[in-house]
Every structure is written in C-alpha cells, then in structure tokens.
Amino acid sequence: MTLRPVEAELVRKAIEDRIGGMPVNAIAREWYRLGLRGTRGGVHNPQTVTQIMTAPRVCGYRANRGELLLDPDTRIPVVGQWEPIVNPEQWQALCATFAAGSLYMHRGSGAPRRTGEKAGPRYLASGFLRCGGETKPGQTCGRKMGGSKSSRSRRSPYNYICNGAAGRGCGRCAISGPLVDDAIERFLFPEGGRGPVRLPESIRERWKSGDMDFDERRKVIASVFECLVIRPGVKGNRTRDYSRVSPVWKWADRVAASDPVA
C-alpha cells in the first residue's frame, strides 16, 4: 500500500529507460551494481525485472489471475488504493516493448493455467541438462536435471539438481542456476564470433536486449543442443566453474561434445 521511495524510484527509472530503448539485461546489471535484492535476498535477473516493471499495479491498476479488473459499467480498469509509480500510458508503452509471453499478465503470480496442460518449466535450462555424476565407478548417471528454488545464496537463488530417485540416478549432483544459464548464453553467443554455431544477429540482439521471451529462448536452446552435461563440483569450492558445463551439440561432427565453455 505504501511505496518504498528508493525502490520505487529505481522501478520508475527502469521503466523510463526501457521505453527509451535500454536492454533489460542492462537494467538488471544496474540493479545488481546498486545492491538491489528481492524479498528473499535473491539477485534480480532479466525475467524478474520484466515481471516487476510490467505488473499492472505499478500504474495503479488491479488484476486478478492474469486479467485486469474492469468496472462492470464503464469497462475502465479498476484503480487500487495505493500510490502508482508511473501513469497508465507509461505502463502501456512499456508493455509494448516486450513480447506478449514475457509480460506479468502472461507469466505473473495468479495467471490462469491452461486447462488440461501441464505447467511449463520455470527455469531456462530445465530438461536440457544431464547429470555427469557416477552411480558406480565408470558408470555415468545421465539423469535429467531440473530447477529448484534456493534461499541459501544470493548469487544462486535457484539450482539445477539431479532428479535421481528410487535407485535411478545419483541424486547428488547440483549446480548454480545462474551459472548454467550464463554458460548457455556464452555457448550461443561466443565473444569474437568464434564458436560452433552461427545464430542470426537478430536472435543475438533480441536475446541480449531481453526482448526474447522465456519460451522462445528455450526453443533456441532446443534447436542447438542435444543436451548439456553437468560435471559434479568439488565440495567447498565456491568459484564459478564454467568448465562443469559441457554441451552436446546437434552438430556433433562440427565440435567435440566434451568441449567446455571458455
């Protein structure tokens, strides 16, 4: 009901910057540099920044389960009893800079699920990762790794973990979610134009700017990788070890499957 002046001003500036053409990645980096954290201490990534900015409450509108609340007589959006951060025109201009699938109204809390469909993955690399741990000497686990929220680390608000259970898979391998997502981006868009894939520049620009929504990013990943193998880490080592992530490309004749990210 009551704005926090410092945070509200950062959101207002982010909305204005985005309307002016600033990439969401740049806004997320700025928030990180300023020390802005989520309610549980996590670092804001481009997806969470997008959700915060495109939530209708920033302009005073009320929403329920993915739909704006409208006055039954006038069909005008119902306004909440809190101080807005921006006006409705700014909010609409902001939303127009994103693909529909990225918006809070599509992905936010309470958005209705499609009847008869399973809920989709919440984390970028879910389902693409395979555990590189050992179930017994000389035998690789190979089980799929899924995403799981974590409150233990600000740098890693979520992890990817081995889904081994009931004797199938090791169930012990885990890795920082942001590290894996960053590694995937490095594989897809290597610095200096060197690498086994040559994605169109338009894809690079939309990915880097934050204009590409979650589902489309996963389609890009699926088109390039058969999977990514995660090597177990060293206990107690807190460094960001990108060599733990090894891609298995769909063009196996062009690059060795075991080549780690640089």
PDB file of N, CA, C and O in Angstrom, residues 3-41:
ATOM      1  N   LEU A   3       4.592   3.034  -0.902  1.00  0.00           N
ATOM      2  CA  LEU A   3       5.808   2.890  -1.687  1.00  0.00           C
ATOM      3  C   LEU A   3       7.052   3.030  -0.824  1.00  0.00           C
ATOM      4  O   LEU A   3       7.081   3.810   0.125  1.00  0.00           O
ATOM      5  N   ARG A   4       8.075   2.272  -1.189  1.00  0.00           N
ATOM      6  CA  ARG A   4       9.405   2.481  -0.634  1.00  0.00           C
ATOM      7  C   ARG A   4      10.111   3.430  -1.590  1.00  0.00           C
ATOM      8  O   ARG A   4      10.401   3.049  -2.731  1.00  0.00           O
ATOM      9  N   PRO A   5      10.383   4.649  -1.171  1.00  0.00           N
ATOM     10  CA  PRO A   5      10.853   5.691  -2.099  1.00  0.00           C
ATOM     11  C   PRO A   5      12.051   5.294  -2.949  1.00  0.00           C
ATOM     12  O   PRO A   5      12.052   5.522  -4.166  1.00  0.00           O
ATOM     13  N   VAL A   6      13.060   4.679  -2.347  1.00  0.00           N
ATOM     14  CA  VAL A   6      14.277   4.332  -3.104  1.00  0.00           C
ATOM     15  C   VAL A   6      13.973   3.295  -4.180  1.00  0.00           C
ATOM     16  O   VAL A   6      14.336   3.450  -5.349  1.00  0.00           O
ATOM     17  N   GLU A   7      13.269   2.222  -3.788  1.00  0.00           N
ATOM     18  CA  GLU A   7      12.964   1.165  -4.743  1.00  0.00           C
ATOM     19  C   GLU A   7      11.983   1.639  -5.805  1.00  0.00           C
ATOM     20  O   GLU A   7      12.103   1.287  -6.987  1.00  0.00           O
ATOM     21  N   ALA A   8      11.000   2.434  -5.406  1.00  0.00           N
ATOM     22  CA  ALA A   8      10.022   2.950  -6.368  1.00  0.00           C
ATOM     23  C   ALA A   8      10.703   3.819  -7.421  1.00  0.00           C
ATOM     24  O   ALA A   8      10.364   3.755  -8.610  1.00  0.00           O
ATOM     25  N   GLU A   9      11.675   4.619  -6.992  1.00  0.00           N
ATOM     26  CA  GLU A   9      12.386   5.477  -7.931  1.00  0.00           C
ATOM     27  C   GLU A   9      13.214   4.642  -8.914  1.00  0.00           C
ATOM     28  O   GLU A   9      13.304   4.970 -10.108  1.00  0.00           O
ATOM     29  N   LEU A  10      13.794   3.535  -8.438  1.00  0.00           N
ATOM     30  CA  LEU A  10      14.554   2.661  -9.333  1.00  0.00           C
ATOM     31  C   LEU A  10      13.636   2.002 -10.364  1.00  0.00           C
ATOM     32  O   LEU A  10      14.004   1.860 -11.531  1.00  0.00           O
ATOM     33  N   VAL A  11      12.449   1.588  -9.923  1.00  0.00           N
ATOM     34  CA  VAL A  11      11.494   0.991 -10.866  1.00  0.00           C
ATOM     35  C   VAL A  11      11.032   2.030 -11.877  1.00  0.00           C
ATOM     36  O   VAL A  11      10.935   1.751 -13.076  1.00  0.00           O
ATOM     37  N   ARG A  12      10.749   3.246 -11.403  1.00  0.00           N
ATOM     38  CA  ARG A  12      10.322   4.319 -12.308  1.00  0.00           C
ATOM     39  C   ARG A  12      11.405   4.609 -13.359  1.00  0.00           C
ATOM     40  O   ARG A  12      11.126   4.712 -14.558  1.00  0.00           O
ATOM     41  N   LYS A  13      12.638   4.687 -12.908  1.00  0.00           N
ATOM     42  CA  LYS A  13      13.750   4.954 -13.833  1.00  0.00           C
ATOM     43  C   LYS A  13      13.919   3.810 -14.818  1.00  0.00           C
ATOM     44  O   LYS A  13      14.154   4.031 -16.016  1.00  0.00           O
ATOM     45  N   ALA A  14      13.770   2.568 -14.329  1.00  0.00           N
ATOM     46  CA  ALA A  14      13.901   1.405 -15.205  1.00  0.00           C
ATOM     47  C   ALA A  14      12.836   1.423 -16.299  1.00  0.00           C
ATOM     48  O   ALA A  14      13.113   1.108 -17.464  1.00  0.00           O
ATOM     49  N   ILE A  15      11.600   1.770 -15.931  1.00  0.00           N
ATOM     50  CA  ILE A  15      10.515   1.838 -16.914  1.00  0.00           C
ATOM     51  C   ILE A  15      10.808   2.910 -17.964  1.00  0.00           C
ATOM     52  O   ILE A  15      10.661   2.684 -19.173  1.00  0.00           O
ATOM     53  N   GLU A  16      11.254   4.065 -17.506  1.00  0.00           N
ATOM     54  CA  GLU A  16      11.576   5.141 -18.450  1.00  0.00           C
ATOM     55  C   GLU A  16      12.747   4.756 -19.347  1.00  0.00           C
ATOM     56  O   GLU A  16      12.735   5.031 -20.554  1.00  0.00           O
ATOM     57  N   ASP A  17      13.760   4.104 -18.754  1.00  0.00           N
ATOM     58  CA  ASP A  17      14.918   3.671 -19.544  1.00  0.00           C
ATOM     59  C   ASP A  17      14.514   2.630 -20.580  1.00  0.00           C
ATOM     60  O   ASP A  17      14.988   2.662 -21.721  1.00  0.00           O
ATOM     61  N   ARG A  18      13.641   1.711 -20.180  1.00  0.00           N
ATOM     62  CA  ARG A  18      13.208   0.665 -21.117  1.00  0.00           C
ATOM     63  C   ARG A  18      12.408   1.262 -22.265  1.00  0.00           C
ATOM     64  O   ARG A  18      12.606   0.890 -23.438  1.00  0.00           O
ATOM     65  N   ILE A  19      11.501   2.166 -21.971  1.00  0.00           N
ATOM     66  CA  ILE A  19      10.744   2.838 -23.030  1.00  0.00           C
ATOM     67  C   ILE A  19      11.697   3.578 -23.965  1.00  0.00           C
ATOM     68  O   ILE A  19      11.478   3.652 -25.178  1.00  0.00           O
ATOM     69  N   GLY A  20      12.805   4.081 -23.400  1.00  0.00           N
ATOM     70  CA  GLY A  20      13.805   4.790 -24.193  1.00  0.00           C
ATOM     71  C   GLY A  20      14.731   3.869 -24.964  1.00  0.00           C
ATOM     72  O   GLY A  20      15.610   4.358 -25.690  1.00  0.00           O
ATOM     73  N   GLY A  21      14.580   2.549 -24.799  1.00  0.00           N
ATOM     74  CA  GLY A  21      15.363   1.612 -25.597  1.00  0.00           C
ATOM     75  C   GLY A  21      16.436   0.838 -24.860  1.00  0.00           C
ATOM     76  O   GLY A  21      17.180   0.074 -25.484  1.00  0.00           O
ATOM     77  N   MET A  22      16.550   0.976 -23.532  1.00  0.00           N
ATOM     78  CA  MET A  22      17.596   0.262 -22.804  1.00  0.00           C
ATOM     79  C   MET A  22      17.261  -1.229 -22.704  1.00  0.00           C
ATOM     80  O   MET A  22      16.134  -1.600 -22.393  1.00  0.00           O
ATOM     81  N   PRO A  23      18.232  -2.124 -22.961  1.00  0.00           N
ATOM     82  CA  PRO A  23      18.009  -3.565 -22.810  1.00  0.00           C
ATOM     83  C   PRO A  23      17.717  -3.933 -21.359  1.00  0.00           C
ATOM     84  O   PRO A  23      18.254  -3.309 -20.428  1.00  0.00           O
ATOM     85  N   VAL A  24      16.893  -4.949 -21.165  1.00  0.00           N
ATOM     86  CA  VAL A  24      16.563  -5.383 -19.813  1.00  0.00           C
ATOM     87  C   VAL A  24      17.799  -5.916 -19.099  1.00  0.00           C
ATOM     88  O   VAL A  24      17.943  -5.745 -17.884  1.00  0.00           O
ATOM     89  N   ASN A  25      18.692  -6.567 -19.845  1.00  0.00           N
ATOM     90  CA  ASN A  25      19.927  -7.057 -19.231  1.00  0.00           C
ATOM     91  C   ASN A  25      20.698  -5.924 -18.566  1.00  0.00           C
ATOM     92  O   ASN A  25      21.269  -6.090 -17.480  1.00  0.00           O
ATOM     93  N   ALA A  26      20.745  -4.766 -19.230  1.00  0.00           N
ATOM     94  CA  ALA A  26      21.466  -3.620 -18.686  1.00  0.00           C
ATOM     95  C   ALA A  26      20.809  -3.108 -17.415  1.00  0.00           C
ATOM     96  O   ALA A  26      21.477  -2.711 -16.460  1.00  0.00           O
ATOM     97  N   ILE A  27      19.469  -3.136 -17.377  1.00  0.00           N
ATOM     98  CA  ILE A  27      18.744  -2.706 -16.178  1.00  0.00           C
ATOM     99  C   ILE A  27      19.026  -3.669 -15.027  1.00  0.00           C
ATOM    100  O   ILE A  27      19.274  -3.253 -13.894  1.00  0.00           O
ATOM    101  N   ALA A  28      19.019  -4.990 -15.322  1.00  0.00           N
ATOM    102  CA  ALA A  28      19.300  -5.983 -14.287  1.00  0.00           C
ATOM    103  C   ALA A  28      20.714  -5.809 -13.733  1.00  0.00           C
ATOM    104  O   ALA A  28      20.937  -5.921 -12.525  1.00  0.00           O
ATOM    105  N   ARG A  29      21.663  -5.534 -14.620  1.00  0.00           N
ATOM    106  CA  ARG A  29      23.039  -5.322 -14.164  1.00  0.00           C
ATOM    107  C   ARG A  29      23.148  -4.075 -13.285  1.00  0.00           C
ATOM    108  O   ARG A  29      23.885  -4.057 -12.294  1.00  0.00           O
ATOM    109  N   GLU A  30      22.402  -3.029 -13.645  1.00  0.00           N
ATOM    110  CA  GLU A  30      22.430  -1.807 -12.851  1.00  0.00           C
ATOM    111  C   GLU A  30      21.854  -2.056 -11.457  1.00  0.00           C
ATOM    112  O   GLU A  30      22.401  -1.587 -10.450  1.00  0.00           O
ATOM    113  N   TRP A  31      20.754  -2.807 -11.383  1.00  0.00           N
ATOM    114  CA  TRP A  31      20.168  -3.129 -10.086  1.00  0.00           C
ATOM    115  C   TRP A  31      21.149  -3.947  -9.240  1.00  0.00           C
ATOM    116  O   TRP A  31      21.238  -3.762  -8.029  1.00  0.00           O
ATOM    117  N   TYR A  32      21.855  -4.866  -9.885  1.00  0.00           N
ATOM    118  CA  TYR A  32      22.837  -5.676  -9.158  1.00  0.00           C
ATOM    119  C   TYR A  32      23.951  -4.784  -8.612  1.00  0.00           C
ATOM    120  O   TYR A  32      24.364  -4.924  -7.454  1.00  0.00           O
ATOM    121  N   ARG A  33      24.436  -3.860  -9.451  1.00  0.00           N
ATOM    122  CA  ARG A  33      25.512  -2.959  -9.043  1.00  0.00           C
ATOM    123  C   ARG A  33      25.081  -2.088  -7.863  1.00  0.00           C
ATOM    124  O   ARG A  33      25.883  -1.776  -6.980  1.00  0.00           O
ATOM    125  N   LEU A  34      23.797  -1.723  -7.842  1.00  0.00           N
ATOM    126  CA  LEU A  34      23.285  -0.878  -6.772  1.00  0.00           C
ATOM    127  C   LEU A  34      22.917  -1.664  -5.516  1.00  0.00           C
ATOM    128  O   LEU A  34      22.519  -1.085  -4.506  1.00  0.00           O
ATOM    129  N   GLY A  35      23.027  -2.982  -5.601  1.00  0.00           N
ATOM    130  CA  GLY A  35      22.738  -3.808  -4.433  1.00  0.00           C
ATOM    131  C   GLY A  35      21.273  -4.115  -4.214  1.00  0.00           C
ATOM    132  O   GLY A  35      20.893  -4.550  -3.124  1.00  0.00           O
ATOM    133  N   LEU A  36      20.435  -3.902  -5.230  1.00  0.00           N
ATOM    134  CA  LEU A  36      19.007  -4.179  -5.077  1.00  0.00           C
ATOM    135  C   LEU A  36      18.767  -5.691  -5.095  1.00  0.00           C
ATOM    136  O   LEU A  36      19.228  -6.389  -5.986  1.00  0.00           O
ATOM    137  N   ARG A  37      18.040  -6.184  -4.101  1.00  0.00           N
ATOM    138  CA  ARG A  37      17.766  -7.612  -3.986  1.00  0.00           C
ATOM    139  C   ARG A  37      16.272  -7.843  -3.818  1.00  0.00           C
ATOM    140  O   ARG A  37      15.510  -6.941  -3.454  1.00  0.00           O
ATOM    141  N   GLY A  38      15.856  -9.076  -4.069  1.00  0.00           N
ATOM    142  CA  GLY A  38      14.461  -9.451  -3.893  1.00  0.00           C
ATOM    143  C   GLY A  38      14.110  -9.607  -2.427  1.00  0.00           C
ATOM    144  O   GLY A  38      14.957  -9.475  -1.538  1.00  0.00           O
ATOM    145  N   THR A  39      12.856  -9.914  -2.136  1.00  0.00           N
ATOM    146  CA  THR A  39      12.399 -10.021  -0.748  1.00  0.00           C
ATOM    147  C   THR A  39      13.095 -11.141   0.004  1.00  0.00           C
ATOM    148  O   THR A  39      13.168 -11.118   1.228  1.00  0.00           O
ATOM    149  N   ARG A  40      13.609 -12.143  -0.722  1.00  0.00           N
ATOM    150  CA  ARG A  40      14.323 -13.250  -0.087  1.00  0.00           C
ATOM    151  C   ARG A  40      15.831 -13.144  -0.287  1.00  0.00           C
ATOM    152  O   ARG A  40      16.562 -14.104  -0.061  1.00  0.00           O
ATOM    153  N   GLY A  41      16.284 -11.987  -0.756  1.00  0.00           N
ATOM    154  CA  GLY A  41      17.715 -11.780  -0.895  1.00  0.00           C
ATOM    155  C   GLY A  41      18.298 -12.175  -2.229  1.00  0.00           C
ATOM    156  O   GLY A  41      19.510 -12.081  -2.430  1.00  0.00           O
TER     157      GLY A  41
END
